[in-house]
Amino acid sequence: MSEKLAIVTGGSRGIGASVAAELAKAGYDVIITYAGNDEAANKTVEEIKSLGVDAEAYKFDVSDNEQTSKSVDEIIEKYGRVDVLVNNAGITRDGLFMRMGKDNWDAVINTNLSGVYNVTQPIVKIMMKQRSGVIINMASIVGVYGNAGQANYAAAKAGIIGFTKSLAKELASRNIRVNAIAPGFISTDMTKGLDSEKIAEHIPLKRLGQPEDIAKTVKFLADDGTYITGQVIQVDGGLTV
Ligand code: NAP
């Protein structure tokens, strides 16, 4: 068992799986959490273990406060500390606002924003006791600039940004840093329906991002960005410049 523990929500696939691997390479034991895809979660756990650290997957719905508290408490009980929390679990339910049903509004707000509350609350308590910790929240450039067809997602991601800045101010005196990453278009299951060649034409770096591009930024904020808190780092190939 390593001396450092990282928890990555939504760590079974996509950006989260890559973040988990990058933190494992940096020597963290890694807990990934996921919603239902057992096969992806097991594969990611095996990949992390092959990097020489401990790994475990916990299945719970981050939008469910009771389930989440129970699982997070179990993790804390077992490992005794949390050094890095990456709030990464997220979904999209896109559609023009005029026709957006309350179900799609609620699903995105409950998972992407309230999910961050549910996971972070119990973890902040142990980080305060430790007097150290790093929290990294996965926002989106959509939370900064908005996007037609994603009012629910933009609201949740903008909420995460406000949350990040506020929590950074609350927790700085306890040596806990809180930052957000705002990715642009990253190649994962979430973006697989999009025309990536067309999108790449509008990106100065002329490509979609890879999950590793985000994972390296997480690693930087976790280990090297020791004087950075309350910031939103845009990782978007220059799209918003
Ligand atoms: P993804 O490939 O669709 O993976 C989503 C992850 O979240 C999976 O591990 C999934 O678990 C988990 N998850 C979904 N709903 C959950 C719930 N209710 N409870 C617990 N876990 C849940 O997504 P991604 O593209 O890697 O995105 C990761 C994060 O980056 C998200 O917050 C997303 O909004 C943000 N982001 C992505 C992009 C992009 O272009 N891809 C851009 C900006 C921001 P299962 O595997 O069990 O389903």
CSV table of C-alpha atoms and ligand atoms in Angstrom, one decimal:
chain,number,residue,atom,x,y,z
A,1,MET,CA,0.0,0.0,0.0
A,2,SER,CA,1.3,3.5,-0.9
A,3,GLU,CA,1.3,6.4,1.5
A,4,LYS,CA,-0.9,8.5,-0.8
A,5,LEU,CA,-4.5,7.9,-1.8
A,6,ALA,CA,-6.4,9.4,-4.7
A,7,ILE,CA,-10.1,9.1,-5.4
A,8,VAL,CA,-11.3,9.6,-9.0
A,9,THR,CA,-15.1,9.6,-9.5
A,10,GLY,CA,-16.2,8.4,-13.0
A,11,GLY,CA,-12.8,6.6,-13.2
A,12,SER,CA,-14.0,3.6,-15.2
A,13,ARG,CA,-13.6,5.1,-18.6
A,14,GLY,CA,-12.6,8.2,-20.6
A,15,ILE,CA,-10.9,11.1,-18.8
A,16,GLY,CA,-11.3,9.5,-15.4
A,17,ALA,CA,-9.6,6.3,-16.4
A,18,SER,CA,-6.7,8.2,-17.8
A,19,VAL,CA,-6.5,10.4,-14.7
A,20,ALA,CA,-6.4,7.3,-12.5
A,21,ALA,CA,-3.5,5.8,-14.5
A,22,GLU,CA,-1.5,9.1,-14.4
A,23,LEU,CA,-1.9,9.4,-10.6
A,24,ALA,CA,-1.0,5.7,-10.3
A,25,LYS,CA,2.3,6.4,-12.2
A,26,ALA,CA,2.9,9.2,-9.7
A,27,GLY,CA,2.7,6.7,-6.9
A,28,TYR,CA,-0.9,7.1,-5.6
A,29,ASP,CA,-3.1,4.2,-4.6
A,30,VAL,CA,-6.2,4.9,-6.6
A,31,ILE,CA,-9.9,4.4,-5.9
A,32,ILE,CA,-12.1,4.7,-8.9
A,33,THR,CA,-15.8,5.1,-8.6
A,34,TYR,CA,-18.4,4.4,-11.4
A,35,ALA,CA,-22.1,4.1,-12.0
A,36,GLY,CA,-22.7,0.8,-13.6
A,37,ASN,CA,-20.1,-0.3,-16.2
A,38,ASP,CA,-18.5,-3.2,-14.3
A,39,GLU,CA,-16.4,-4.4,-17.3
A,40,ALA,CA,-14.8,-1.0,-17.9
A,41,ALA,CA,-14.2,-0.5,-14.1
A,42,ASN,CA,-12.5,-3.9,-13.7
A,43,LYS,CA,-10.3,-3.3,-16.7
A,44,THR,CA,-9.2,0.1,-15.4
A,45,VAL,CA,-8.5,-1.4,-11.9
A,46,GLU,CA,-6.2,-4.1,-13.5
A,47,GLU,CA,-4.4,-1.4,-15.5
A,48,ILE,CA,-3.8,0.7,-12.4
A,49,LYS,CA,-2.6,-2.3,-10.4
A,50,SER,CA,-0.1,-3.2,-13.3
A,51,LEU,CA,1.5,0.1,-12.5
A,52,GLY,CA,2.5,-1.2,-9.1
A,53,VAL,CA,0.0,0.5,-6.8
A,54,ASP,CA,-3.2,-0.6,-5.1
A,55,ALA,CA,-6.5,0.0,-6.8
A,56,GLU,CA,-10.1,-0.6,-6.1
A,57,ALA,CA,-13.4,0.3,-7.8
A,58,TYR,CA,-16.6,1.3,-5.9
A,59,LYS,CA,-19.9,1.4,-7.7
A,60,PHE,CA,-22.4,4.0,-6.6
A,61,ASP,CA,-24.5,6.8,-8.1
A,62,VAL,CA,-23.0,10.1,-7.2
A,63,SER,CA,-26.4,11.8,-7.5
A,64,ASP,CA,-27.7,9.6,-4.6
A,65,ASN,CA,-26.5,11.3,-1.3
A,66,GLU,CA,-27.2,8.3,0.9
A,67,GLN,CA,-25.4,5.7,-1.4
A,68,THR,CA,-22.5,8.1,-1.9
A,69,SER,CA,-22.0,9.0,1.8
A,70,LYS,CA,-22.1,5.3,2.7
A,71,SER,CA,-19.4,4.3,0.1
A,72,VAL,CA,-17.2,7.3,0.8
A,73,ASP,CA,-17.3,6.6,4.5
A,74,GLU,CA,-16.3,3.0,3.8
A,75,ILE,CA,-13.3,4.2,1.7
A,76,ILE,CA,-12.2,6.6,4.5
A,77,GLU,CA,-12.6,3.9,7.1
A,78,LYS,CA,-10.5,1.5,5.1
A,79,TYR,CA,-7.7,3.8,3.9
A,80,GLY,CA,-7.7,6.3,6.7
A,81,ARG,CA,-6.8,9.3,4.5
A,82,VAL,CA,-7.6,11.0,1.1
A,83,ASP,CA,-4.8,13.1,-0.5
A,84,VAL,CA,-6.4,13.8,-3.8
A,85,LEU,CA,-10.1,13.9,-4.9
A,86,VAL,CA,-10.9,14.3,-8.5
A,87,ASN,CA,-14.6,15.0,-9.1
A,88,ASN,CA,-14.9,13.8,-12.6
A,89,ALA,CA,-18.2,11.8,-12.9
A,90,GLY,CA,-20.5,13.5,-15.4
A,91,ILE,CA,-23.2,13.1,-18.0
A,92,THR,CA,-24.8,15.0,-20.8
A,93,ARG,CA,-28.5,15.2,-21.7
A,94,ASP,CA,-28.4,17.7,-24.5
A,95,GLY,CA,-31.3,19.5,-26.2
A,96,LEU,CA,-32.6,23.0,-26.8
A,97,PHE,CA,-33.8,24.6,-23.5
A,98,MET,CA,-37.3,25.4,-24.9
A,99,ARG,CA,-37.9,21.6,-25.3
A,100,MET,CA,-35.8,20.4,-22.3
A,101,GLY,CA,-37.8,18.2,-20.0
A,102,LYS,CA,-37.4,18.6,-16.2
A,103,ASP,CA,-36.0,15.0,-16.2
A,104,ASN,CA,-33.1,16.0,-18.3
A,105,TRP,CA,-32.5,19.1,-16.3
A,106,ASP,CA,-32.6,17.2,-13.0
A,107,ALA,CA,-30.4,14.3,-14.3
A,108,VAL,CA,-27.6,16.6,-15.3
A,109,ILE,CA,-27.8,19.0,-12.2
A,110,ASN,CA,-28.1,16.0,-9.8
A,111,THR,CA,-25.2,14.1,-11.3
A,112,ASN,CA,-22.8,16.8,-12.4
A,113,LEU,CA,-23.3,19.4,-9.6
A,114,SER,CA,-25.1,17.8,-6.6
A,115,GLY,CA,-22.8,14.7,-7.1
A,116,VAL,CA,-19.9,17.0,-6.4
A,117,TYR,CA,-21.5,18.0,-3.1
A,118,ASN,CA,-22.3,14.4,-2.2
A,119,VAL,CA,-18.7,13.2,-2.7
A,120,THR,CA,-16.8,16.2,-1.4
A,121,GLN,CA,-18.7,16.8,1.9
A,122,PRO,CA,-17.4,13.7,3.7
A,123,ILE,CA,-13.9,14.0,2.1
A,124,VAL,CA,-13.4,17.6,3.1
A,125,LYS,CA,-13.9,16.5,6.7
A,126,ILE,CA,-10.9,14.1,6.6
A,127,MET,CA,-8.8,16.5,4.6
A,128,MET,CA,-9.4,19.2,7.3
A,129,LYS,CA,-8.3,16.7,10.0
A,130,GLN,CA,-5.2,15.9,7.9
A,131,ARG,CA,-4.6,19.6,7.3
A,132,SER,CA,-3.7,18.7,3.7
A,133,GLY,CA,-5.5,17.7,0.5
A,134,VAL,CA,-6.1,18.6,-3.1
A,135,ILE,CA,-9.5,18.7,-4.8
A,136,ILE,CA,-9.8,18.9,-8.6
A,137,ASN,CA,-13.2,19.4,-10.1
A,138,MET,CA,-13.9,18.6,-13.8
A,139,ALA,CA,-15.8,21.6,-15.2
A,140,SER,CA,-15.9,22.4,-18.9
A,141,ILE,CA,-15.4,25.4,-21.2
A,142,VAL,CA,-19.2,25.1,-21.7
A,143,GLY,CA,-19.5,26.2,-18.0
A,144,VAL,CA,-17.4,29.3,-18.8
A,145,TYR,CA,-18.8,30.3,-22.3
A,146,GLY,CA,-22.1,28.5,-22.5
A,147,ASN,CA,-23.3,26.3,-25.5
A,148,ALA,CA,-26.6,26.2,-27.3
A,149,GLY,CA,-28.3,22.9,-26.6
A,150,GLN,CA,-26.5,22.4,-23.2
A,151,ALA,CA,-28.2,24.8,-20.8
A,152,ASN,CA,-28.4,22.1,-18.2
A,153,TYR,CA,-24.8,21.0,-18.6
A,154,ALA,CA,-23.5,24.7,-18.7
A,155,ALA,CA,-25.5,25.5,-15.5
A,156,ALA,CA,-24.0,22.5,-13.7
A,157,LYS,CA,-20.4,23.2,-14.9
A,158,ALA,CA,-20.7,26.9,-14.1
A,159,GLY,CA,-21.9,25.8,-10.7
A,160,ILE,CA,-18.8,23.7,-10.3
A,161,ILE,CA,-16.7,26.7,-11.0
A,162,GLY,CA,-18.4,28.9,-8.4
A,163,PHE,CA,-18.1,26.0,-5.9
A,164,THR,CA,-14.4,25.6,-6.7
A,165,LYS,CA,-13.6,29.3,-6.1
A,166,SER,CA,-15.6,29.4,-2.8
A,167,LEU,CA,-14.3,26.2,-1.4
A,168,ALA,CA,-10.7,27.3,-2.3
A,169,LYS,CA,-11.2,30.3,-0.1
A,170,GLU,CA,-12.8,28.3,2.8
A,171,LEU,CA,-10.1,25.6,2.9
A,172,ALA,CA,-6.9,27.4,2.0
A,173,SER,CA,-6.0,28.0,5.7
A,174,ARG,CA,-6.2,24.2,6.2
A,175,ASN,CA,-3.6,23.7,3.4
A,176,ILE,CA,-6.3,22.2,1.1
A,177,ARG,CA,-6.1,23.4,-2.5
A,178,VAL,CA,-9.2,23.4,-4.7
A,179,ASN,CA,-9.1,23.9,-8.5
A,180,ALA,CA,-11.1,23.2,-11.6
A,181,ILE,CA,-10.1,22.0,-15.1
A,182,ALA,CA,-12.3,23.2,-18.0
A,183,PRO,CA,-11.6,20.8,-20.9
A,184,GLY,CA,-12.6,21.6,-24.5
A,185,PHE,CA,-13.5,18.7,-26.8
A,186,ILE,CA,-11.8,15.5,-25.6
A,187,SER,CA,-12.1,12.1,-27.4
A,188,THR,CA,-14.2,9.9,-25.2
A,189,ASP,CA,-17.6,8.1,-25.3
A,190,MET,CA,-19.2,11.5,-24.4
A,191,THR,CA,-18.1,13.0,-27.6
A,192,LYS,CA,-18.1,10.0,-29.9
A,193,GLY,CA,-21.2,11.1,-31.8
A,194,LEU,CA,-19.6,14.4,-32.9
A,195,ASP,CA,-17.9,15.1,-36.2
A,196,SER,CA,-14.4,15.3,-34.9
A,197,GLU,CA,-12.8,16.4,-38.2
A,198,LYS,CA,-15.1,19.3,-38.5
A,199,ILE,CA,-14.6,20.3,-34.9
A,200,ALA,CA,-10.8,20.0,-35.2
A,201,GLU,CA,-10.8,22.6,-38.0
A,202,HIS,CA,-12.0,25.2,-35.4
A,203,ILE,CA,-9.3,24.3,-32.8
A,204,PRO,CA,-6.0,26.1,-33.1
A,205,LEU,CA,-4.1,22.9,-32.3
A,206,LYS,CA,-6.1,21.2,-35.0
A,207,ARG,CA,-7.1,18.1,-33.0
A,208,LEU,CA,-9.4,17.0,-30.3
A,209,GLY,CA,-7.8,16.5,-26.9
A,210,GLN,CA,-7.0,13.1,-25.6
A,211,PRO,CA,-7.9,12.0,-22.1
A,212,GLU,CA,-4.1,12.0,-21.3
A,213,ASP,CA,-4.0,15.8,-22.0
A,214,ILE,CA,-6.4,16.3,-19.1
A,215,ALA,CA,-4.8,13.6,-16.9
A,216,LYS,CA,-1.4,15.4,-17.1
A,217,THR,CA,-3.1,18.6,-16.0
A,218,VAL,CA,-4.6,16.8,-13.0
A,219,LYS,CA,-1.2,15.4,-12.1
A,220,PHE,CA,0.3,18.9,-12.3
A,221,LEU,CA,-2.4,20.4,-10.1
A,222,ALA,CA,-2.1,17.5,-7.6
A,223,ASP,CA,1.7,17.4,-7.2
A,224,ASP,CA,3.3,20.5,-8.7
A,225,GLY,CA,0.9,23.4,-8.5
A,226,THR,CA,1.6,23.9,-4.9
A,227,TYR,CA,0.7,27.7,-5.0
A,228,ILE,CA,-2.3,27.3,-7.2
A,229,THR,CA,-5.8,27.4,-5.7
A,230,GLY,CA,-9.2,28.6,-6.8
A,231,GLN,CA,-8.3,28.5,-10.5
A,232,VAL,CA,-10.0,27.2,-13.6
A,233,ILE,CA,-7.4,25.8,-16.0
A,234,GLN,CA,-8.8,25.7,-19.6
A,235,VAL,CA,-7.4,22.7,-21.5
A,236,ASP,CA,-8.9,23.1,-24.9
A,237,GLY,CA,-6.2,23.3,-27.7
A,238,GLY,CA,-6.7,27.0,-27.9
A,239,LEU,CA,-10.4,26.8,-28.8
A,240,THR,CA,-11.4,29.7,-26.5
A,241,VAL,CA,-8.4,32.0,-27.1
B,1,NAP,P1,-17.4,9.4,-20.1
B,1,NAP,O1,-16.4,8.8,-21.0
B,1,NAP,O2,-18.9,9.4,-20.6
B,1,NAP,O3,-17.3,8.7,-18.7
B,1,NAP,C1,-18.2,9.1,-17.6
B,1,NAP,C2,-17.8,8.5,-16.3
B,1,NAP,O4,-18.7,9.0,-15.3
B,1,NAP,C3,-17.9,7.0,-16.3
B,1,NAP,O5,-16.9,6.5,-15.4
B,1,NAP,C4,-19.3,6.8,-15.7
B,1,NAP,O6,-19.4,5.5,-15.0
B,1,NAP,C5,-19.3,7.9,-14.6
B,1,NAP,N1,-20.6,8.3,-14.2
B,1,NAP,C6,-21.6,8.8,-15.0
B,1,NAP,N2,-22.7,9.0,-14.3
B,1,NAP,C7,-22.4,8.7,-13.0
B,1,NAP,C8,-23.2,8.7,-11.8
B,1,NAP,N3,-24.4,9.1,-11.7
B,1,NAP,N4,-22.6,8.2,-10.7
B,1,NAP,C9,-21.3,7.8,-10.7
B,1,NAP,N5,-20.5,7.8,-11.8
B,1,NAP,C10,-21.1,8.2,-13.0
B,1,NAP,O7,-17.1,10.9,-19.9
B,1,NAP,P2,-15.8,11.8,-20.1
B,1,NAP,O8,-15.8,12.3,-21.5
B,1,NAP,O9,-14.6,11.0,-19.7
B,1,NAP,O10,-16.0,13.0,-19.1
B,1,NAP,C11,-15.5,13.0,-17.8
B,1,NAP,C12,-15.8,14.4,-17.2
B,1,NAP,O11,-15.2,15.4,-18.0
B,1,NAP,C13,-17.3,14.7,-17.1
B,1,NAP,O12,-17.5,15.5,-15.9
B,1,NAP,C14,-17.5,15.6,-18.3
B,1,NAP,O13,-18.6,16.5,-18.1
B,1,NAP,C15,-16.2,16.4,-18.4
B,1,NAP,N6,-15.9,16.9,-19.7
B,1,NAP,C16,-15.7,16.1,-20.8
B,1,NAP,C17,-15.4,16.6,-22.0
B,1,NAP,C18,-15.3,15.8,-23.3
B,1,NAP,O14,-15.1,16.4,-24.3
B,1,NAP,N7,-15.3,14.5,-23.2
B,1,NAP,C19,-15.3,18.1,-22.1
B,1,NAP,C20,-15.5,18.8,-21.0
B,1,NAP,C21,-15.7,18.3,-19.8
B,1,NAP,P3,-19.9,4.2,-15.9
B,1,NAP,O15,-18.7,3.8,-16.7
B,1,NAP,O16,-20.2,3.2,-14.9
B,1,NAP,O17,-21.0,4.6,-16.8
